[in-house]
Every structure is written in structure tokens, then in C-alpha cells.
mmCIF file of C-alpha atoms and ligand atoms in Angstrom:
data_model
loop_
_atom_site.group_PDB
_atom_site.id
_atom_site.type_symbol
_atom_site.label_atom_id
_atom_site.label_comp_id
_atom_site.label_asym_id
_atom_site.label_seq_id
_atom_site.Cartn_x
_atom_site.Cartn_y
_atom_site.Cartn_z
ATOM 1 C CA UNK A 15 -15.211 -12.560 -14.742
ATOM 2 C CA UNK A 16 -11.897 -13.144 -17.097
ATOM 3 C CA UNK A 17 -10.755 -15.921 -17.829
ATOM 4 C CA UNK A 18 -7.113 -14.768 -17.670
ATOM 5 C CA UNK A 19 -7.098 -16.252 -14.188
ATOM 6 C CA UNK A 20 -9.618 -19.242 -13.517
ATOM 7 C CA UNK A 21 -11.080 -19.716 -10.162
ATOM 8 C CA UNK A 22 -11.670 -23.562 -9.274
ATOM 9 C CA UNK A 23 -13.227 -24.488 -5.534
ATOM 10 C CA UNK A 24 -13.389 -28.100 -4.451
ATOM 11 C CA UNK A 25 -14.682 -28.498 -0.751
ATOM 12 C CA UNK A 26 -13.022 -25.785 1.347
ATOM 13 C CA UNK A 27 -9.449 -25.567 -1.181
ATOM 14 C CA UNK A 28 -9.489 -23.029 -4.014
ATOM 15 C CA UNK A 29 -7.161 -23.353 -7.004
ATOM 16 C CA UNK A 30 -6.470 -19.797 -8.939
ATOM 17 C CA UNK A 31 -4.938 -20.740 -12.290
ATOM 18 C CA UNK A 32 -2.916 -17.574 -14.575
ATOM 19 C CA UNK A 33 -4.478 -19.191 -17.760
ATOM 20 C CA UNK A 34 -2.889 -17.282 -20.871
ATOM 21 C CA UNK A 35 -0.101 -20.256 -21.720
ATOM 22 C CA UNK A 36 0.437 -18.912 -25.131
ATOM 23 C CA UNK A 37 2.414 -16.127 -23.681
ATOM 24 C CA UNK A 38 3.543 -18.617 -20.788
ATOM 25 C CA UNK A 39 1.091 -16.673 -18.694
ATOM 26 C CA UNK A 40 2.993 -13.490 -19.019
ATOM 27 C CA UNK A 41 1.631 -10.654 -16.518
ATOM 28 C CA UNK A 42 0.201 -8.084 -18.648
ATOM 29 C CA UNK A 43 -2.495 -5.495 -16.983
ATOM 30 C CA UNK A 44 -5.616 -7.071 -17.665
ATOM 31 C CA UNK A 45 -3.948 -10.597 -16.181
ATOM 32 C CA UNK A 46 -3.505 -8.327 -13.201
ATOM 33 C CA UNK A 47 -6.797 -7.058 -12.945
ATOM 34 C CA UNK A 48 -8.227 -10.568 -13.391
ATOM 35 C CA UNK A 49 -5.799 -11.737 -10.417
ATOM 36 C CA UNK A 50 -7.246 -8.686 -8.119
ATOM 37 C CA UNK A 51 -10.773 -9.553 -8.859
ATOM 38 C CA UNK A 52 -10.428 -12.928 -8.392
ATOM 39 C CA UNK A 53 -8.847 -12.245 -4.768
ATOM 40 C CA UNK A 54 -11.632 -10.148 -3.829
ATOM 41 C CA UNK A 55 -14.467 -12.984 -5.432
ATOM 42 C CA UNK A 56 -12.466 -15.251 -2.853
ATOM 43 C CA UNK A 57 -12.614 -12.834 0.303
ATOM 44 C CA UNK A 58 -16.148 -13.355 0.281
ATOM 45 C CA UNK A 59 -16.139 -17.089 0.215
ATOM 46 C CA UNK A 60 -15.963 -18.100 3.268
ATOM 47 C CA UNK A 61 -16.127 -21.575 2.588
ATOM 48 C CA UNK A 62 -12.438 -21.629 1.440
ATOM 49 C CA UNK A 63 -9.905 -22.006 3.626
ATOM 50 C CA UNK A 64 -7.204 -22.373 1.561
ATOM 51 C CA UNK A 65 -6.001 -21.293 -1.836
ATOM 52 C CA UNK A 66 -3.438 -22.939 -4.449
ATOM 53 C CA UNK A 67 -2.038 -20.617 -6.968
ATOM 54 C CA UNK A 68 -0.519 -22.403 -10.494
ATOM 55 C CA UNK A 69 0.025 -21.436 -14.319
ATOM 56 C CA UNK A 70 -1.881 -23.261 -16.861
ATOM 57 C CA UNK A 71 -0.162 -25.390 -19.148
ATOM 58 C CA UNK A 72 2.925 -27.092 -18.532
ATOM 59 C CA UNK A 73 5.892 -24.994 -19.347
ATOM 60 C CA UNK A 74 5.506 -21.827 -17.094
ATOM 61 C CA UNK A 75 4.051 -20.833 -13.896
ATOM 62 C CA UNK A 76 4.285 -17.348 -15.015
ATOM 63 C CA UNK A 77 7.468 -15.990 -17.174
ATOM 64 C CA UNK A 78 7.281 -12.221 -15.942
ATOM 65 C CA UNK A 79 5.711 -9.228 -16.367
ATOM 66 C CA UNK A 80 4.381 -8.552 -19.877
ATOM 67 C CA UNK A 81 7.441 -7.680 -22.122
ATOM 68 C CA UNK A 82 5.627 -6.675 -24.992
ATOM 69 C CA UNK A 83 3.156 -4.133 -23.204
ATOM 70 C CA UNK A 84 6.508 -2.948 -21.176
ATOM 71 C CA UNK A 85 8.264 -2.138 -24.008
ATOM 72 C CA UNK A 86 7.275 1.149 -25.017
ATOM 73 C CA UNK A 87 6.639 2.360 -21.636
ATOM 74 C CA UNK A 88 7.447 5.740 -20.371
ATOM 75 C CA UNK A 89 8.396 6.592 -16.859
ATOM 76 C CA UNK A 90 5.150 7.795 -15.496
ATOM 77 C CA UNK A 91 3.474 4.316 -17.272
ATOM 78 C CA UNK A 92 6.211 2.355 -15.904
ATOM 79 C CA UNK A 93 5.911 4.009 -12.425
ATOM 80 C CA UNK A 94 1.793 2.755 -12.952
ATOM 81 C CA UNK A 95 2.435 -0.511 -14.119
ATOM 82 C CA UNK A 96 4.486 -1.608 -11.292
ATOM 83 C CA UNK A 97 2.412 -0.135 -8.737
ATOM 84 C CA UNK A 98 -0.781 -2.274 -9.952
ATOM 85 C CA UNK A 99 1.797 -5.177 -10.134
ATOM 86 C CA UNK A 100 2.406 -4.185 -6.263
ATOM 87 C CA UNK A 101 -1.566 -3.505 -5.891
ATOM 88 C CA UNK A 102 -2.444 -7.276 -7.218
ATOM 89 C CA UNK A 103 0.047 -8.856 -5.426
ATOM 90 C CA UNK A 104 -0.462 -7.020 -2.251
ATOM 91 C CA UNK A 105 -4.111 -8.467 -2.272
ATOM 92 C CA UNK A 106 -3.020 -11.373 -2.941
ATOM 93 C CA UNK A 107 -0.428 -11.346 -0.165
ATOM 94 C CA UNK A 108 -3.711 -10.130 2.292
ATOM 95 C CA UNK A 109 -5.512 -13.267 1.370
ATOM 96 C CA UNK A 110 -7.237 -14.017 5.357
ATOM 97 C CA UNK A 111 -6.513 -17.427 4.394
ATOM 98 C CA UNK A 112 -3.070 -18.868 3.044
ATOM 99 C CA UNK A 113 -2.112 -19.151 -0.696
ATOM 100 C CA UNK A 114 0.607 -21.795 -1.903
ATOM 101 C CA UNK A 115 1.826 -21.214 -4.608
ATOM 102 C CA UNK A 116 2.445 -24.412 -6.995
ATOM 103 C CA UNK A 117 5.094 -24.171 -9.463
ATOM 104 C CA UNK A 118 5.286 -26.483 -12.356
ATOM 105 C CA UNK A 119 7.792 -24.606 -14.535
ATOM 106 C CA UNK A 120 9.571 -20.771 -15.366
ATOM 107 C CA UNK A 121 8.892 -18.594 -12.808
ATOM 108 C CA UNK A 122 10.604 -15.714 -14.146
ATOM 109 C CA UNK A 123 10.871 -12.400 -13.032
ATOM 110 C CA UNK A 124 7.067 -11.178 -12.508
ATOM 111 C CA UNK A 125 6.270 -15.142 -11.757
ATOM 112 C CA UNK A 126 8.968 -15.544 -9.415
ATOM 113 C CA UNK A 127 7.542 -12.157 -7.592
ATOM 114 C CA UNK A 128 4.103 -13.314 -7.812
ATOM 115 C CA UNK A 129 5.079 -16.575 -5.835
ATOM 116 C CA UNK A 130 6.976 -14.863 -3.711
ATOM 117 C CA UNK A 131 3.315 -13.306 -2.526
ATOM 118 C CA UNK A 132 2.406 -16.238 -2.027
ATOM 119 C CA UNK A 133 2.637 -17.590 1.815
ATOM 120 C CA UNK A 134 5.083 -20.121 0.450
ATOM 121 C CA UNK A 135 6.145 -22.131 -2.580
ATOM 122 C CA UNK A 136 6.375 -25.836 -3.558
ATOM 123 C CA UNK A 137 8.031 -26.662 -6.988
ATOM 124 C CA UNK A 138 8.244 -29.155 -9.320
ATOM 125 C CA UNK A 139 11.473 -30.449 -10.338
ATOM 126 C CA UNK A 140 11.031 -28.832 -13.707
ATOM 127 C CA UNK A 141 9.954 -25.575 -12.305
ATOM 128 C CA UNK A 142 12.771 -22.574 -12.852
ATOM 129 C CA UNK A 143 13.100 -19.262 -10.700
ATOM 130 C CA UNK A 144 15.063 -16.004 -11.568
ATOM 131 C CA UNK A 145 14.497 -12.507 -11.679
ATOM 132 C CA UNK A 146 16.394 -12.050 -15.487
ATOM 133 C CA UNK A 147 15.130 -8.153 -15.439
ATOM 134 C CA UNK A 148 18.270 -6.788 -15.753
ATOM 135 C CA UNK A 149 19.034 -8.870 -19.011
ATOM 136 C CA UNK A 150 16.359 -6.292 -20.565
ATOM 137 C CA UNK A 151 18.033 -3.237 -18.720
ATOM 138 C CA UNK A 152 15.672 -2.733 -16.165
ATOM 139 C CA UNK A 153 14.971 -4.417 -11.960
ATOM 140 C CA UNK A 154 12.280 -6.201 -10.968
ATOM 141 C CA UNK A 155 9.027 -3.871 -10.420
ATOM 142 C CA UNK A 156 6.458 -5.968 -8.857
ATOM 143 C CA UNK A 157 8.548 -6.457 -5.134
ATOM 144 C CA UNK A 158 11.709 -8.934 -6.083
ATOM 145 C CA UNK A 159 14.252 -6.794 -4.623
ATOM 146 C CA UNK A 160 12.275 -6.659 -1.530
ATOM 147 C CA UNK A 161 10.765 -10.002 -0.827
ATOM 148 C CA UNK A 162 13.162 -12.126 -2.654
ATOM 149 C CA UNK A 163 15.514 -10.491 -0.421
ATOM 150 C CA UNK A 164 13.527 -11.406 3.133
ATOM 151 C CA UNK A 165 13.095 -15.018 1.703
ATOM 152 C CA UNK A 166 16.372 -15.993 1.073
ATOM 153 C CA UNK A 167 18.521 -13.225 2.090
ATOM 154 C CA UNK A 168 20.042 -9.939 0.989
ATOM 155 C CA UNK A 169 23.120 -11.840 -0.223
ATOM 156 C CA UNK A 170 21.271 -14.914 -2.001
ATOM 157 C CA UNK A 171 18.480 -11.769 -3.449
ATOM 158 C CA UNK A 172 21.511 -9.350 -4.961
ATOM 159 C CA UNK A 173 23.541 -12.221 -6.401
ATOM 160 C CA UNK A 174 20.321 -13.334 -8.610
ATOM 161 C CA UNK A 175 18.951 -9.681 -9.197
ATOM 162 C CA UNK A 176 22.339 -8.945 -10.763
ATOM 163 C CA UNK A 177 23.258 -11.770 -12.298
ATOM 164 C CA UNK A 178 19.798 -12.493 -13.726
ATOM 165 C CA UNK A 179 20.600 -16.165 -13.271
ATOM 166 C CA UNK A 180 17.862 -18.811 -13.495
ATOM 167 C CA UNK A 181 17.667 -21.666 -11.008
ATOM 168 C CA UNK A 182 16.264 -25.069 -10.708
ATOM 169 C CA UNK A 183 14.087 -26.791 -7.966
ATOM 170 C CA UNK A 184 16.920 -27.825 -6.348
ATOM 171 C CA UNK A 185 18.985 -24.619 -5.651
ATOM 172 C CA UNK A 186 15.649 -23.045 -5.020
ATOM 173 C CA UNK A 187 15.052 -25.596 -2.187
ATOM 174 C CA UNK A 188 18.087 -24.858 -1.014
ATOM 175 C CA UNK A 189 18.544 -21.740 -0.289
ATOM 176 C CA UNK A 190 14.977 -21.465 1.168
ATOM 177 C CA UNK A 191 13.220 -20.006 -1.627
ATOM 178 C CA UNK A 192 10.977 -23.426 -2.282
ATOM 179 C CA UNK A 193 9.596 -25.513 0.933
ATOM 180 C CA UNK A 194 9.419 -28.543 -0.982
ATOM 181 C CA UNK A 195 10.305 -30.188 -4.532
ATOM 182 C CA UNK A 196 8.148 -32.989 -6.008
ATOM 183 C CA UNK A 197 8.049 -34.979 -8.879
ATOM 184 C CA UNK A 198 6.339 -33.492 -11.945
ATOM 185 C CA UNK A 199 3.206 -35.558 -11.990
ATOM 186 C CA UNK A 200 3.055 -35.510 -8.346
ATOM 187 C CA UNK A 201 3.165 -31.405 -7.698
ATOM 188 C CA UNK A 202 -0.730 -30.559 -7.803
ATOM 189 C CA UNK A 203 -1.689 -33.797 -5.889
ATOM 190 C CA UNK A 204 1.291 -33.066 -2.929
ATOM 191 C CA UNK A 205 0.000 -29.285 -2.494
ATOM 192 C CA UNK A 206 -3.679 -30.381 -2.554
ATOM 193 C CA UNK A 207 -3.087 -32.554 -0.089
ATOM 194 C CA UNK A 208 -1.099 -30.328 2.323
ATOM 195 C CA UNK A 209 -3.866 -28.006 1.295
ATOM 196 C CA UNK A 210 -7.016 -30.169 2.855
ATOM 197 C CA UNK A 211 -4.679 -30.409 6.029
ATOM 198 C CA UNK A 212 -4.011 -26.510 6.361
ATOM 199 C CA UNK A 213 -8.202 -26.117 5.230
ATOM 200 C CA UNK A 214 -8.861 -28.758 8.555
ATOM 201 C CA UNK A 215 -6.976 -26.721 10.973
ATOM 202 C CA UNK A 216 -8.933 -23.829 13.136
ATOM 203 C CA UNK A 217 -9.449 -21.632 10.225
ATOM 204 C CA UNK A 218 -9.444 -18.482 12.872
ATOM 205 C CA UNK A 219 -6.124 -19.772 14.107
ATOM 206 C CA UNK A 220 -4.732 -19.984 11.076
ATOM 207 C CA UNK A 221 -5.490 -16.760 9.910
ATOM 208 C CA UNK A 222 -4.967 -15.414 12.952
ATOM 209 C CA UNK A 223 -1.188 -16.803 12.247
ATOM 210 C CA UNK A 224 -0.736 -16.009 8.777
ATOM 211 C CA UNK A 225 -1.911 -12.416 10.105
ATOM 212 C CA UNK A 226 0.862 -12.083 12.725
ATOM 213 C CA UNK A 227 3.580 -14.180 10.814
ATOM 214 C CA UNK A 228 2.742 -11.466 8.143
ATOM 215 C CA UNK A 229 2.440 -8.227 10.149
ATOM 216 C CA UNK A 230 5.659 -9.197 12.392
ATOM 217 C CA UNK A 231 8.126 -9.214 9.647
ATOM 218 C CA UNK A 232 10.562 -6.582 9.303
ATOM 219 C CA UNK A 233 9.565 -5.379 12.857
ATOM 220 C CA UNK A 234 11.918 -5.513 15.835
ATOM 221 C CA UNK A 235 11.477 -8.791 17.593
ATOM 222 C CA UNK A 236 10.095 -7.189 21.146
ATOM 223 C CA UNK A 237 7.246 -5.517 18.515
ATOM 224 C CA UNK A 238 6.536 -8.956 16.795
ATOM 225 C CA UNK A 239 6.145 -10.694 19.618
ATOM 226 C CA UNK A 240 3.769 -8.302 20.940
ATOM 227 C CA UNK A 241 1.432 -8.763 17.895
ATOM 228 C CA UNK A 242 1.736 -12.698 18.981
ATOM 229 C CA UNK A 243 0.639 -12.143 22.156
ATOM 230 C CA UNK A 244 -2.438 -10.269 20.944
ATOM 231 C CA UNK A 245 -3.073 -12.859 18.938
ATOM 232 C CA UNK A 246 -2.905 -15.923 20.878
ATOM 233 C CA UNK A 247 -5.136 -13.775 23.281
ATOM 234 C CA UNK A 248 -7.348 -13.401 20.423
ATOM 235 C CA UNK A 249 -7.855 -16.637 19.749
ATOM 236 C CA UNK A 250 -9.181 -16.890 23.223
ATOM 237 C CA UNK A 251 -12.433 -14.755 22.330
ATOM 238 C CA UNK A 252 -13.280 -17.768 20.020
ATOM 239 C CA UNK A 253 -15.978 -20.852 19.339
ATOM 240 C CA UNK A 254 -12.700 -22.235 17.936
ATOM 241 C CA UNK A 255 -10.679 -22.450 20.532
ATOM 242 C CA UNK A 256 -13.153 -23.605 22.855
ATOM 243 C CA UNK A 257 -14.101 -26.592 20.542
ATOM 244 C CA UNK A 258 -10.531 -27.211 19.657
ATOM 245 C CA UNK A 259 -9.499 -27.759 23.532
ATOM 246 C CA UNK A 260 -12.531 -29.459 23.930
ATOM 247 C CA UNK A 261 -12.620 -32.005 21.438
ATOM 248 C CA UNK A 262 -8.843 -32.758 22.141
ATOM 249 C CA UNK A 263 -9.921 -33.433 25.916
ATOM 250 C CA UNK A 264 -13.162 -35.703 24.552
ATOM 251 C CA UNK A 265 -10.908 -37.315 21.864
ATOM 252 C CA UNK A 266 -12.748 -36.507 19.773
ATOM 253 C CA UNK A 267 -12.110 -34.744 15.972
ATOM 254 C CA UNK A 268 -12.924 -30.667 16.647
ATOM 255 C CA UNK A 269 -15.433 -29.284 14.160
ATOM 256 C CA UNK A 270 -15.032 -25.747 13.642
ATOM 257 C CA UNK A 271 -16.581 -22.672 12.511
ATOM 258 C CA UNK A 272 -13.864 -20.049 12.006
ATOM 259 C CA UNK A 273 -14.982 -17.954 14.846
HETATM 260 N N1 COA B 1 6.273 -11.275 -21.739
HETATM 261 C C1 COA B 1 5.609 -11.375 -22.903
HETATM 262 N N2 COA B 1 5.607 -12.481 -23.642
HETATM 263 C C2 COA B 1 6.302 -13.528 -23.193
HETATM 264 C C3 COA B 1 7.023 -13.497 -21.987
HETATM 265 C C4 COA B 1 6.987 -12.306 -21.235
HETATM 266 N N3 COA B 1 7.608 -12.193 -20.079
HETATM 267 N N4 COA B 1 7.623 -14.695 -21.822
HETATM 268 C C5 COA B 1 7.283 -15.455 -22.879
HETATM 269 N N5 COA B 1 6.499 -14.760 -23.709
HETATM 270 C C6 COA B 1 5.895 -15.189 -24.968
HETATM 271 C C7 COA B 1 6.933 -15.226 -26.100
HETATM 272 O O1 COA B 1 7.096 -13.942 -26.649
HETATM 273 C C8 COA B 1 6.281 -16.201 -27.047
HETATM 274 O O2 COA B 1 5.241 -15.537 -27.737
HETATM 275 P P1 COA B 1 5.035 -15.809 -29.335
HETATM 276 O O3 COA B 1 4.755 -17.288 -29.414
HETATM 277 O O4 COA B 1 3.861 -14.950 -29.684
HETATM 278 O O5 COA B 1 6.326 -15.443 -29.972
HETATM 279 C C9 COA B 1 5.619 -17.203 -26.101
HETATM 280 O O6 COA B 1 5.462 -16.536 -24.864
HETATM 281 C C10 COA B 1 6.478 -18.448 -25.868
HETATM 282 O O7 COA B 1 7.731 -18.027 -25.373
HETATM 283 P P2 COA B 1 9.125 -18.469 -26.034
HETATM 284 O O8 COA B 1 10.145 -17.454 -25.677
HETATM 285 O O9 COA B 1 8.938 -18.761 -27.493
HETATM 286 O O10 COA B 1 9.400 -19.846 -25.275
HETATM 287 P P3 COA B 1 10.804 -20.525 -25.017
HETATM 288 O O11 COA B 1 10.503 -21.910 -24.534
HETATM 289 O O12 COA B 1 11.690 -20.402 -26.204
HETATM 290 O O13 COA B 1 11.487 -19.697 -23.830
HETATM 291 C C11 COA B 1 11.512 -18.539 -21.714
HETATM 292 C C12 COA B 1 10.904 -19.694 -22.545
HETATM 293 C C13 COA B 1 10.733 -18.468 -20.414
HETATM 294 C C14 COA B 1 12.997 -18.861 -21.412
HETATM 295 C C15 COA B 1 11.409 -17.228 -22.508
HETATM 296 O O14 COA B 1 10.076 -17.084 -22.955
HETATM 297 C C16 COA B 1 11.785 -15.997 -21.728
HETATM 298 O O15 COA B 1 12.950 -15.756 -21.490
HETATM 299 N N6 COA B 1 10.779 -15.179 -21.342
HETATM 300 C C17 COA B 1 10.988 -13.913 -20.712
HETATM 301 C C18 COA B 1 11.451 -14.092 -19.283
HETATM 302 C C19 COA B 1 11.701 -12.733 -18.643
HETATM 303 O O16 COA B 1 12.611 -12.030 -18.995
HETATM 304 N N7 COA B 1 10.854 -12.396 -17.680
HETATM 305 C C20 COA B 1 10.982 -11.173 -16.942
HETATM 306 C C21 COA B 1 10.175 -10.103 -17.554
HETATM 307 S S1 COA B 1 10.404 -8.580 -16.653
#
């Protein structure tokens, strides 16, 4: 397997790692195909229960989609490129278990998309976010129009795709684009840590949640709900639940087995 994208497990937590910081882990196809594999070699580890998504090195998370392989594109190889951009981040977006993404510097463009697939971000205070595509006369390809726009708003999403402005932490944590901002040091240990609390949970439940927090956006709220229902129903069919319930009534800690 490349080692464009490094796959790290400790206990039931899973760290992927974009690892090509001499281009500031620019997205170029092969980083993408690394990505996808490394999704699927996850899928079938069902020891991990959660996944943390970073850039290697220090100054970038990931600073977009491959500029010098996009260059000399025409429009039936840019029309490809961005739909294995959508294809990688699509399966990474269908992880069965969540994926934070932790961002320790520029997430630009591609890298603000590709934490955008994640199920949510934490920054550090040095990380930066924009989608600058239009400085280079073209939009964002890999899904920032679309869920830039559903995390912080059609408004918030137009005013940075056409501006092309970067942002800090801070203005990322405010309007909603970033759960949380910690210190630099601090970043991996924080997510880790919320991390082993998401990987104790009942991993069907949580799943089950990410499935129908997932699957209910965009629809009409009498539809959404309806996938809840099924859902919590679901859950119902499960060793989990039973063990969860029970322990609680026992007081005792539940041990679970995902089913
Ligand atoms: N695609 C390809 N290569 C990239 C890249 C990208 N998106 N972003 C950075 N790199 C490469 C640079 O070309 C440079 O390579 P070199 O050392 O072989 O010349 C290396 O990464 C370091 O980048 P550099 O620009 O020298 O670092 P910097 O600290 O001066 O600037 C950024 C950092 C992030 C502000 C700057 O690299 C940048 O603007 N990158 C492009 C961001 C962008 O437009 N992304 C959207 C793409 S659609």
C-alpha cells in the first residue's frame, strides 16, 4: 500500500495521515487513490471504531487539489479528476464509523473539501481554511460549493467561494465550520481523546447515527425523521442495546460487540 496516505491503528482509533509535506500534501491522483484504498483497508477492520484524519508535517493539512497535475487539463480530464476527487471523498464520507478530521494548518481548497468529508473538524489555532479556486480561474471540484455550503450556510459558502478568502481557527469556529480550536501542541492529543470516547460508545449506535445523521440531510424533515425512527428501531434488534440497558440498570460499565 502507498505511502501517500499512512494508516496508523492504536487500540480501536485509527489515524490516516496525507503524507506528501513537500507539496503540503497537495491532492494529486495517486494521493487519491491511496486515500480510497486506505478507506476500504479500514472497512474491513472491524476493530476500529473511530478514525482521525491529519496532514503530515506541520504547515498544511492539505493545500488543495494538485495544481501542477491540474494545469494542463482539458475538459474531459478535468470532468475525471474531480469525479475521483468526489469518488475518494465519498468513501471517505461512507466510513461505517466516524472520521474527525484534525487540522494543524492550510486547508485550502481540496483540503478544506476533504475535511469537509469528514464527520466534523477540530483545528488548531494555526490551521487556515478557504476555498482560493477562483484565484486560479476555476471553483472548487471535489464538493466545496456543496458541502461547504450545508456546513455553514449558502451565504457564509458563496462569500468564501467568491472571494477566495482564507480564514483562521477562529472565524472557522465561528461560523460553524470547526467544532473546536486547540492549542497547537495540544490538537492530536484533544481529538485522540474525544476519539477513545466516541470508540467506547455502542459502536452499532453510533454508526447507526452517523448513518441517519448522514442519509437525513437535505431531505424534508417528516422523511428524516422517518429514517430515525427506523433506526432507533434498529438498534432494538441488537446485543448492544440489550447490554447497554443492562449494564446501566447493574451499574455496571457495558461491554459491547457492535451488534
Ligand atoms: N498543488 C501543488 N503543489 C502545491 C500546492 C498545490 N495545491 N500547494 C503547495 N504546493 C507546493 C508548492 O508548489 C511548493 O512546491 P516546490 O517546493 O516544489 O516549489 C511546496 O508545495 C511548498 O509550497 P509554497 O507555496 O512554497 O509554500 P508557502 O508557505 O510559500 O505557501 C500556501 C503556502 C498554502 C499559501 C501556498 O502553497 C498556496 O497558496 N498553495 C495553493 C493553495 C490553493 O490554491 N489550493 C487550491 C488548489 S485548487
Amino acid at each position: 500500500m502507498s505511502d501517500l496516505v499512512l494508516l496508523e491503528s492504536q487500540g480501536a482509533v485509527a489515524t490516516l495521515t496525507i503524507n506528501r509535506p513537500d507539496k503540503l500534501n497537495a491532492l494529486d491522483r495517486e494521493v487519491l487513490a491511496a486515500l480510497r484504498g486506505r478507506v476500504e483497508q479500514l472497512a474491513a477492520n472491524e476493530a476500529v471504531r473511530c478514525v482521525i484524519l491529519t496532514g503530515a508535517g506541520e504547515k498544511a493539512f492539505v493545500a488543495g487539489a494538485d495544481i501542477a497535475e491540474m494545469k494542463d487539463l482539458s475538459v474531459d480530464d478535468a470532468r475525471a479528476f474531480s469525479r475521483e476527487g468526489h469518488a475518494a471523498l465519498a468513501a471517505l464520507e461512507a466510513c461505517a464509523v466516524p472520521v474527525i478530521a484534525a487540522v494543524q494548518g492550510f486547508a485550502l481548497g481540496g483540503g478544506c473539501e476533504l475535511a469537509l468529508a469528514c464527520d466534523f473538524i477540530h483545528a488548531s489555532t494555526k490551521a487556515r481554511f478557504g476555498q482560493p479556486e477562483v484565484k486560479l480561474g476555476v471553483i472548487p471540484g471535489f464538493g466545496g460549493t456543496q458541502r461547504l455550503a450545508r456546513r455553514v450556510g449558502i451565504g457564509r459558502a458563496r462569500e468564501l467561494v467568491y472571494s477566495g478568502a482564507m480564514i483562521g481557527a477562529e472565524e472557522a469556529l465561528r461560523i460553524g465550520l470547526v467544532n473546536a480550536v486547540h492549542a497547537p501542541e495540544e490538537l492530536q492529543a484533544k481529538v485522540r481523546a474525544l476519539a477513545e470516547t466516541i470508540a467506547q460508545m455502542g459502536p452499532y449506535a453510533v454508526s447507526k447515527a452517523k448513518d441517519v445523521l448522514r442519509d437525513g440531510e437535505g431531505r424534508v424533515l417528516s422523511d428524516a425523521n422517518a429514517l430515525e425512527v427506523e433506526g432507533f428501531a434498529a438498534c432494538f434488534g441488537t446485543d448492544d442495546q440489550s447490554e447497554g440497558m443492562a449494564a446501566f440498570l447493574e451499574k455496571r460499565p457495558a461491554s459491547f460487540r457492535g451488534a
